[in-house]
Coordinates of C-alpha atoms in Angstrom, one line a residue:
X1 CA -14.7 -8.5 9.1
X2 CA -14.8 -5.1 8.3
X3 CA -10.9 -5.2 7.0
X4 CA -11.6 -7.9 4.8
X5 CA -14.7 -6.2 3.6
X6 CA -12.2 -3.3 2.1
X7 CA -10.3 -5.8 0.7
X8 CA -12.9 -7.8 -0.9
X9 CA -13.7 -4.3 -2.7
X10 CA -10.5 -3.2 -3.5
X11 CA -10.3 -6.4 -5.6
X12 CA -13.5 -5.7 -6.9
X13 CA -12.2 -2.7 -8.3
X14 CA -9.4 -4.5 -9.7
X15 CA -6.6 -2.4 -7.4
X16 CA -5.4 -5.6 -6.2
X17 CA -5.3 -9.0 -6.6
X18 CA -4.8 -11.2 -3.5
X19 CA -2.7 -14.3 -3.8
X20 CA -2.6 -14.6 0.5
X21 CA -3.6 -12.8 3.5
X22 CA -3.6 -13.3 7.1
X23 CA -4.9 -11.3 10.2
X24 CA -3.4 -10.8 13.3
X25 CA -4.8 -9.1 16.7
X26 CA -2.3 -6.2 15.8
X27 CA -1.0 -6.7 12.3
X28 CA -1.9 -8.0 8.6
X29 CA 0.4 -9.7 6.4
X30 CA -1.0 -9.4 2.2
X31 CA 0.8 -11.2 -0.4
X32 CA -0.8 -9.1 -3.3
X33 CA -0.4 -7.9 -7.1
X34 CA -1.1 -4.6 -7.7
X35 CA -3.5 -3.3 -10.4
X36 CA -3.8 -0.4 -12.7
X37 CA -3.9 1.8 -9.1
X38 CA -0.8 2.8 -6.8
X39 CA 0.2 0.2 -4.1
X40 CA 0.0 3.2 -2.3
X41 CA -3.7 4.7 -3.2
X42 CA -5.0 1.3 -2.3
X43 CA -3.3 1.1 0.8
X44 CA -4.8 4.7 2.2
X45 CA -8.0 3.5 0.9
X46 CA -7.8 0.1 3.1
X47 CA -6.3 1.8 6.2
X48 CA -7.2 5.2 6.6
X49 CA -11.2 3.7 6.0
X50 CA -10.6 1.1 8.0
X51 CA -9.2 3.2 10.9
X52 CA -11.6 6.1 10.6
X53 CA -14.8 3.0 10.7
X54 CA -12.9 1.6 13.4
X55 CA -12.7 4.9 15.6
X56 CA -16.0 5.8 15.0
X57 CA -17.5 2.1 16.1
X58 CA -15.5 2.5 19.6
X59 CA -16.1 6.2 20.1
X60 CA -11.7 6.8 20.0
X61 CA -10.0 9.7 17.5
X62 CA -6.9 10.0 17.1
X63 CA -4.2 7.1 14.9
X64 CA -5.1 3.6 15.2
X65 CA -1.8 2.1 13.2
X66 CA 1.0 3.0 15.2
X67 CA 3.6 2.2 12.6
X68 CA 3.5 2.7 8.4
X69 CA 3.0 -0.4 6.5
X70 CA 6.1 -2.6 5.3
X71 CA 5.6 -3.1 1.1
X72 CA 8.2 -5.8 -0.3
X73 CA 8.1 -6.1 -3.9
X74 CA 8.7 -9.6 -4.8
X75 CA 10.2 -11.8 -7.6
X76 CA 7.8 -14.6 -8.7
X77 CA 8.8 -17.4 -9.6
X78 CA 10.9 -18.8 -6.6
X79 CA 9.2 -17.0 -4.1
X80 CA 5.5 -17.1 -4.7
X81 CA 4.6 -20.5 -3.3
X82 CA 7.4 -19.9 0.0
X83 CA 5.6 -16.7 0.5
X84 CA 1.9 -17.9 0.6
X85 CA 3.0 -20.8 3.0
X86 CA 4.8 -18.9 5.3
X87 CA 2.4 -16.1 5.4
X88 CA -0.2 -18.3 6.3
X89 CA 1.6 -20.4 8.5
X90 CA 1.6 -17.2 10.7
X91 CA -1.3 -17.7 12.6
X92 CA -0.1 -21.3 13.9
X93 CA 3.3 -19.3 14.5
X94 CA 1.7 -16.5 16.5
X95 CA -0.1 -19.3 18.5
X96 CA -3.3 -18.2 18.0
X97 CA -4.1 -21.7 16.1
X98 CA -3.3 -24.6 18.3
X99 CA -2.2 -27.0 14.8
X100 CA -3.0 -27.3 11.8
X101 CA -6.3 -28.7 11.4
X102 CA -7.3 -25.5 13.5
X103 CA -5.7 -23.7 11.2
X104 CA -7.7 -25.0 8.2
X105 CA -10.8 -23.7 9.2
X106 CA -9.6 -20.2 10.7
X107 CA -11.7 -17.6 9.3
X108 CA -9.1 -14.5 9.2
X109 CA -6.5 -16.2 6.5
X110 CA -6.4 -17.2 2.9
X111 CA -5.3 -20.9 4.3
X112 CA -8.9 -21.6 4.6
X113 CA -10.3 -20.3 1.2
X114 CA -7.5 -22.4 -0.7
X115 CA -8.9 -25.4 0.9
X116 CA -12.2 -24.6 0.7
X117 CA -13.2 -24.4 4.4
X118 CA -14.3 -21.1 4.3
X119 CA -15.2 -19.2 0.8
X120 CA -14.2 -15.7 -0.2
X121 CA -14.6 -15.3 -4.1
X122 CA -12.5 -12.5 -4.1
X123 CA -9.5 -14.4 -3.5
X124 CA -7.4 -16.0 -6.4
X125 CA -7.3 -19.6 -5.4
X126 CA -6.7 -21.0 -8.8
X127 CA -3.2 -19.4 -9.3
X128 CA -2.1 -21.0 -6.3
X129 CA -3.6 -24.2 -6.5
X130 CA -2.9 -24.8 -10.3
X131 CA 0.9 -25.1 -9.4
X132 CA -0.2 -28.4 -6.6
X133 CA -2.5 -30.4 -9.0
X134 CA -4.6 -30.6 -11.6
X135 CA -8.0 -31.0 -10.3
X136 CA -8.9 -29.1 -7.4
X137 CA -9.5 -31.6 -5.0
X138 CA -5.9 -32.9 -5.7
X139 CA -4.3 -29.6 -5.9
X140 CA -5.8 -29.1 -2.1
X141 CA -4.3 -32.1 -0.6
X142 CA -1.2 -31.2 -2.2
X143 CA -1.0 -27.8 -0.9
X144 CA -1.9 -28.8 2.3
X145 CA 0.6 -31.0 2.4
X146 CA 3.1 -28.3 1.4
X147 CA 2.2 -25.9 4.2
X148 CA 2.5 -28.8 6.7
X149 CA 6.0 -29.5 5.3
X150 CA 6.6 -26.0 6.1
X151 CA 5.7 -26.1 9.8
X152 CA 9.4 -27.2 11.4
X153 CA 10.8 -23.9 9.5
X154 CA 10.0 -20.9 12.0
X155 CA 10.5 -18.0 11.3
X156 CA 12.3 -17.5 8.1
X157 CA 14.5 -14.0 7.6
X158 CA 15.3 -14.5 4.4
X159 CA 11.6 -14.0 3.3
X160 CA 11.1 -10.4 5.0
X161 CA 13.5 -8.5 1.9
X162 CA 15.8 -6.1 2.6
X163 CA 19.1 -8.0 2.2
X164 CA 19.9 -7.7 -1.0
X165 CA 18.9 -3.8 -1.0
X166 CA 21.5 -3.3 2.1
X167 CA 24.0 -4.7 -0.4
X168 CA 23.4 -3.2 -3.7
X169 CA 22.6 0.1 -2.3
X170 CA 20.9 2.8 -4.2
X171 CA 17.4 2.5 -3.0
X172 CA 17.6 4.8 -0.3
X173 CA 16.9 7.7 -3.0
X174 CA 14.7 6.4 -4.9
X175 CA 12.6 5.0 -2.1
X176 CA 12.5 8.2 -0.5
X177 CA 11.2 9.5 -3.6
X178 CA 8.3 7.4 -3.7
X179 CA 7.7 8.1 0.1
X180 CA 6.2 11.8 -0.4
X181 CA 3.2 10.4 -2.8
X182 CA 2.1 8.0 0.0
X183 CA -0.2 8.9 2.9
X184 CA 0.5 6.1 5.2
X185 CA 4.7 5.6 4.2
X186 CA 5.9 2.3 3.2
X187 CA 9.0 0.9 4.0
X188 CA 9.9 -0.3 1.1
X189 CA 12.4 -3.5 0.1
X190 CA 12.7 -6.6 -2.6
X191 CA 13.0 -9.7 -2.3
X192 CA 14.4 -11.5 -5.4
X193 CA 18.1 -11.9 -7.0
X194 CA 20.5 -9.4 -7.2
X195 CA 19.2 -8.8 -11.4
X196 CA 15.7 -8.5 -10.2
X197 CA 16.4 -5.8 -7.4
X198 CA 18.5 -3.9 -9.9
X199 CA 15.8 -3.6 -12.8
X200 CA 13.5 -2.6 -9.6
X201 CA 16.0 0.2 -9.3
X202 CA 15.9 1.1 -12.3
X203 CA 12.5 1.0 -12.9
X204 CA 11.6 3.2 -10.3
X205 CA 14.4 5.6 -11.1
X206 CA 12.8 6.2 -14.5
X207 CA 8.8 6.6 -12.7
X208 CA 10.2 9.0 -10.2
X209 CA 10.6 12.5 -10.8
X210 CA 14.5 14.1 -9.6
X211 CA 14.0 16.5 -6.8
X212 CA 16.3 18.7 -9.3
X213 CA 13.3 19.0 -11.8
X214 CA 10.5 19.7 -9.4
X215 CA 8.6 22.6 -9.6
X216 CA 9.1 25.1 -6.6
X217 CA 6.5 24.6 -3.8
X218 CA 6.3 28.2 -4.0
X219 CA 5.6 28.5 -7.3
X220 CA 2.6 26.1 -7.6
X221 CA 1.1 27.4 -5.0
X222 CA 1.0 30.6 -6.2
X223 CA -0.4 29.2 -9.5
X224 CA -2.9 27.3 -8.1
X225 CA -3.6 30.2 -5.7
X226 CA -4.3 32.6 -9.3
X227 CA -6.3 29.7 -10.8
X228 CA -8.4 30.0 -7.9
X229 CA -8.7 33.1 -7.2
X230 CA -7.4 32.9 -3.5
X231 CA -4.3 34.2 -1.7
X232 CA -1.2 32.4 -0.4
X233 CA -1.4 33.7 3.1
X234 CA -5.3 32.8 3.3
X235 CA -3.6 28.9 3.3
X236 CA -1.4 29.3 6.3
X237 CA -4.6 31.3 8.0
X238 CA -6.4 28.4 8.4
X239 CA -9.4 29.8 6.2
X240 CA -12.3 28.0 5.3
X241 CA -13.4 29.9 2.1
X242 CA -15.1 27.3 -0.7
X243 CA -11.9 28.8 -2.8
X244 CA -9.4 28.5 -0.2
X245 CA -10.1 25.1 0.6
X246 CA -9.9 23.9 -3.0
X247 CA -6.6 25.9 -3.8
X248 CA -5.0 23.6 -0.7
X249 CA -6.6 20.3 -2.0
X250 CA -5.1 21.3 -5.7
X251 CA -1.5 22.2 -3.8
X252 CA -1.6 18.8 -2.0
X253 CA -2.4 16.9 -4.8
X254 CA 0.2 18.1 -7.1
X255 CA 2.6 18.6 -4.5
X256 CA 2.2 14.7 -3.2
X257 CA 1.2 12.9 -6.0
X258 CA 2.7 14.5 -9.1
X259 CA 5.9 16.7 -8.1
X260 CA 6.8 14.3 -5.4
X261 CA 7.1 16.6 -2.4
X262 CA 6.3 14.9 0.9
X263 CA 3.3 15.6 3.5
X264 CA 5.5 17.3 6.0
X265 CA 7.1 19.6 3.5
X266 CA 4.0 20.4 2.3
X267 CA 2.5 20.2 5.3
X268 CA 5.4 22.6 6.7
X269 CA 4.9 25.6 4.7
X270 CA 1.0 25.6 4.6
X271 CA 0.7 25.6 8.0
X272 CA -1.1 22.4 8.7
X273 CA -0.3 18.9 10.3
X274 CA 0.6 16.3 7.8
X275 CA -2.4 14.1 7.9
X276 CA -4.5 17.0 6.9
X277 CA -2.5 17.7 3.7
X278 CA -3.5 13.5 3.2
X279 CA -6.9 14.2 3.1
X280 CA -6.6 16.9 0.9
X281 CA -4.6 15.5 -1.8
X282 CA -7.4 12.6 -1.9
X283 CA -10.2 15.5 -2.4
X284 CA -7.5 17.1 -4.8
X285 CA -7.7 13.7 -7.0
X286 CA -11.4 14.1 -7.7
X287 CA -10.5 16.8 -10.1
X288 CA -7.7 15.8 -11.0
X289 CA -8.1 16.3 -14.7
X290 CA -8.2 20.0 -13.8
X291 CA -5.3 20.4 -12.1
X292 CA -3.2 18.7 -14.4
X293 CA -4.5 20.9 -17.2
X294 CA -3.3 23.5 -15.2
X295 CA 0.1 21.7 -14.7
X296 CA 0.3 20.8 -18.6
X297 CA -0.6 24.6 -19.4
X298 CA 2.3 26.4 -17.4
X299 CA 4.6 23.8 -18.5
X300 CA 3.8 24.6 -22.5

């Protein structure tokens, strides 16, 4: 309950909008549009509160997700409907539902919001069900119907992405790229026709910044270092100073989220472990307006 809870308020916040969901006793499956915020801000909202609420309720430290989450970015139009039924179809698949009528009333998937079983307002039920009918009752019937259709299938590689990427090539960079601004790492793919996946590209190409025209690690943290009034070596010492500690969350945020370094690099030459140059950066964004002043000022 507690997972859904974050994701209930993520989509208050408009972060995300969830077309289908479905959880598992070790895994979640989201089929999601993203909102004004990173994919990837959202996520380390969901999973690093959701882990740190879950070790604290069972008196455990240490990682609770073994593995980073998968992100596949997906064409619309002939995917959406395939995706949402066999994403929710995963319950039945996993055995956890005997059938289908169990499956329409199991809690801990979108299957049973769309038909009304169970409610959660903060899913979008009406872009799904507008494309089955035109009044609600019919549009339910329909989409059940659909998902039932949809039962002989199995398992179905074709919708897990990655195909077309292993043949166009070219991601590998640019995914890396987006790898050092996230806190738990993505692995990232499409799923859509070979046009789509190369706009993606492209797209992402233009958002991320070249390695070639990155400010040195050393020389932002030396700036931040003057702006606050602390010294580089006091970083790597561990120290605990009020100025200290906000040079390294102003480091970690630029260095994740705007120059594009990665955790362990960062991580690396301050000194630290990776997860703790995470936590920074996400202190580091509350004054964000401050340190990009400071970026925008030694860049005049």
């Amino acid at each position: 309950e507690d997972f859904v809870t974050r994701l209930a308020q993520l989509t208050g916040q408009g972060a995300l909008t969830i077309y289908a969901w479905a959880l598992l006793p070790n895994h979640a499956h989201l089929l999601l549009r993203t909102g004004a915020r990173p994919l990837a801000r959202s996520m380390r909202s969901l999973l690093t509160g959701y882990a740190g609420a879950f070790n604290s309720r069972h008196n455990r430290v240490g990682r609770l997700f073994q593995n980073r989450y998968k992100s596949i970015v997906v064409e619309e139009e002939p995917y959406l409907l395939e995706l949402v039924r066999y994403l929710h179809l995963n319950p039945l698949r996993a055995k956890i539902v005997p059938n289908l009528r169990a499956l329409d009333r199991y809690p801990w998937s979108g299957h049973s919001a769309l038909l009304g079983s169970v409610a959660r307002p903060w899913q979008d039920t009406p872009t799904i069900l507008m494309h089955f009918g035109p009044t609600i009752a019919r549009a339910r019937r329909a989409y059940r119907a659909f998902v039932a259709a949809g039962m002989p299938q199995g398992r179905r590689p074709e919708l897990q992405g990655g195909g077309l990427l292993r043949s166009r090539g070219g991601w590998a960079a640019v995914a890396a790229l987006r790898r050092g601004r996230e806190a738990y790492r993505g692995d990232e793919r499409i799923l859509g026709s070979s046009d789509f996946v190369e706009q993606v590209r492209r797209d992402l190409q233009k958002a991320s910044p070249p390695a070639a025209r990155r400010r040195p690690l050393a020389d932002l943290i030396g700036r931040v270092c003057a702006a606050t009034g602390s010294h580089p070596t006091a970083l790597q010492q561990g120290s605990r100073r009020a100025a200290v500690a906000r040079a390294r969350e102003g480091i970690a945020y630029l260095a994740l989220e705007i120059e594009g370094y990665t955790g362990r690099t960062v991580a690396d030459v301050l000194g630290v472990n990776a997860p703790s140059i995470y936590r920074a950066a996400q202190r580091g964004r509350a004054a964000h307006k401050q340190w990009h002043r400071l970026i925008a000022q030694q860049r005049e």
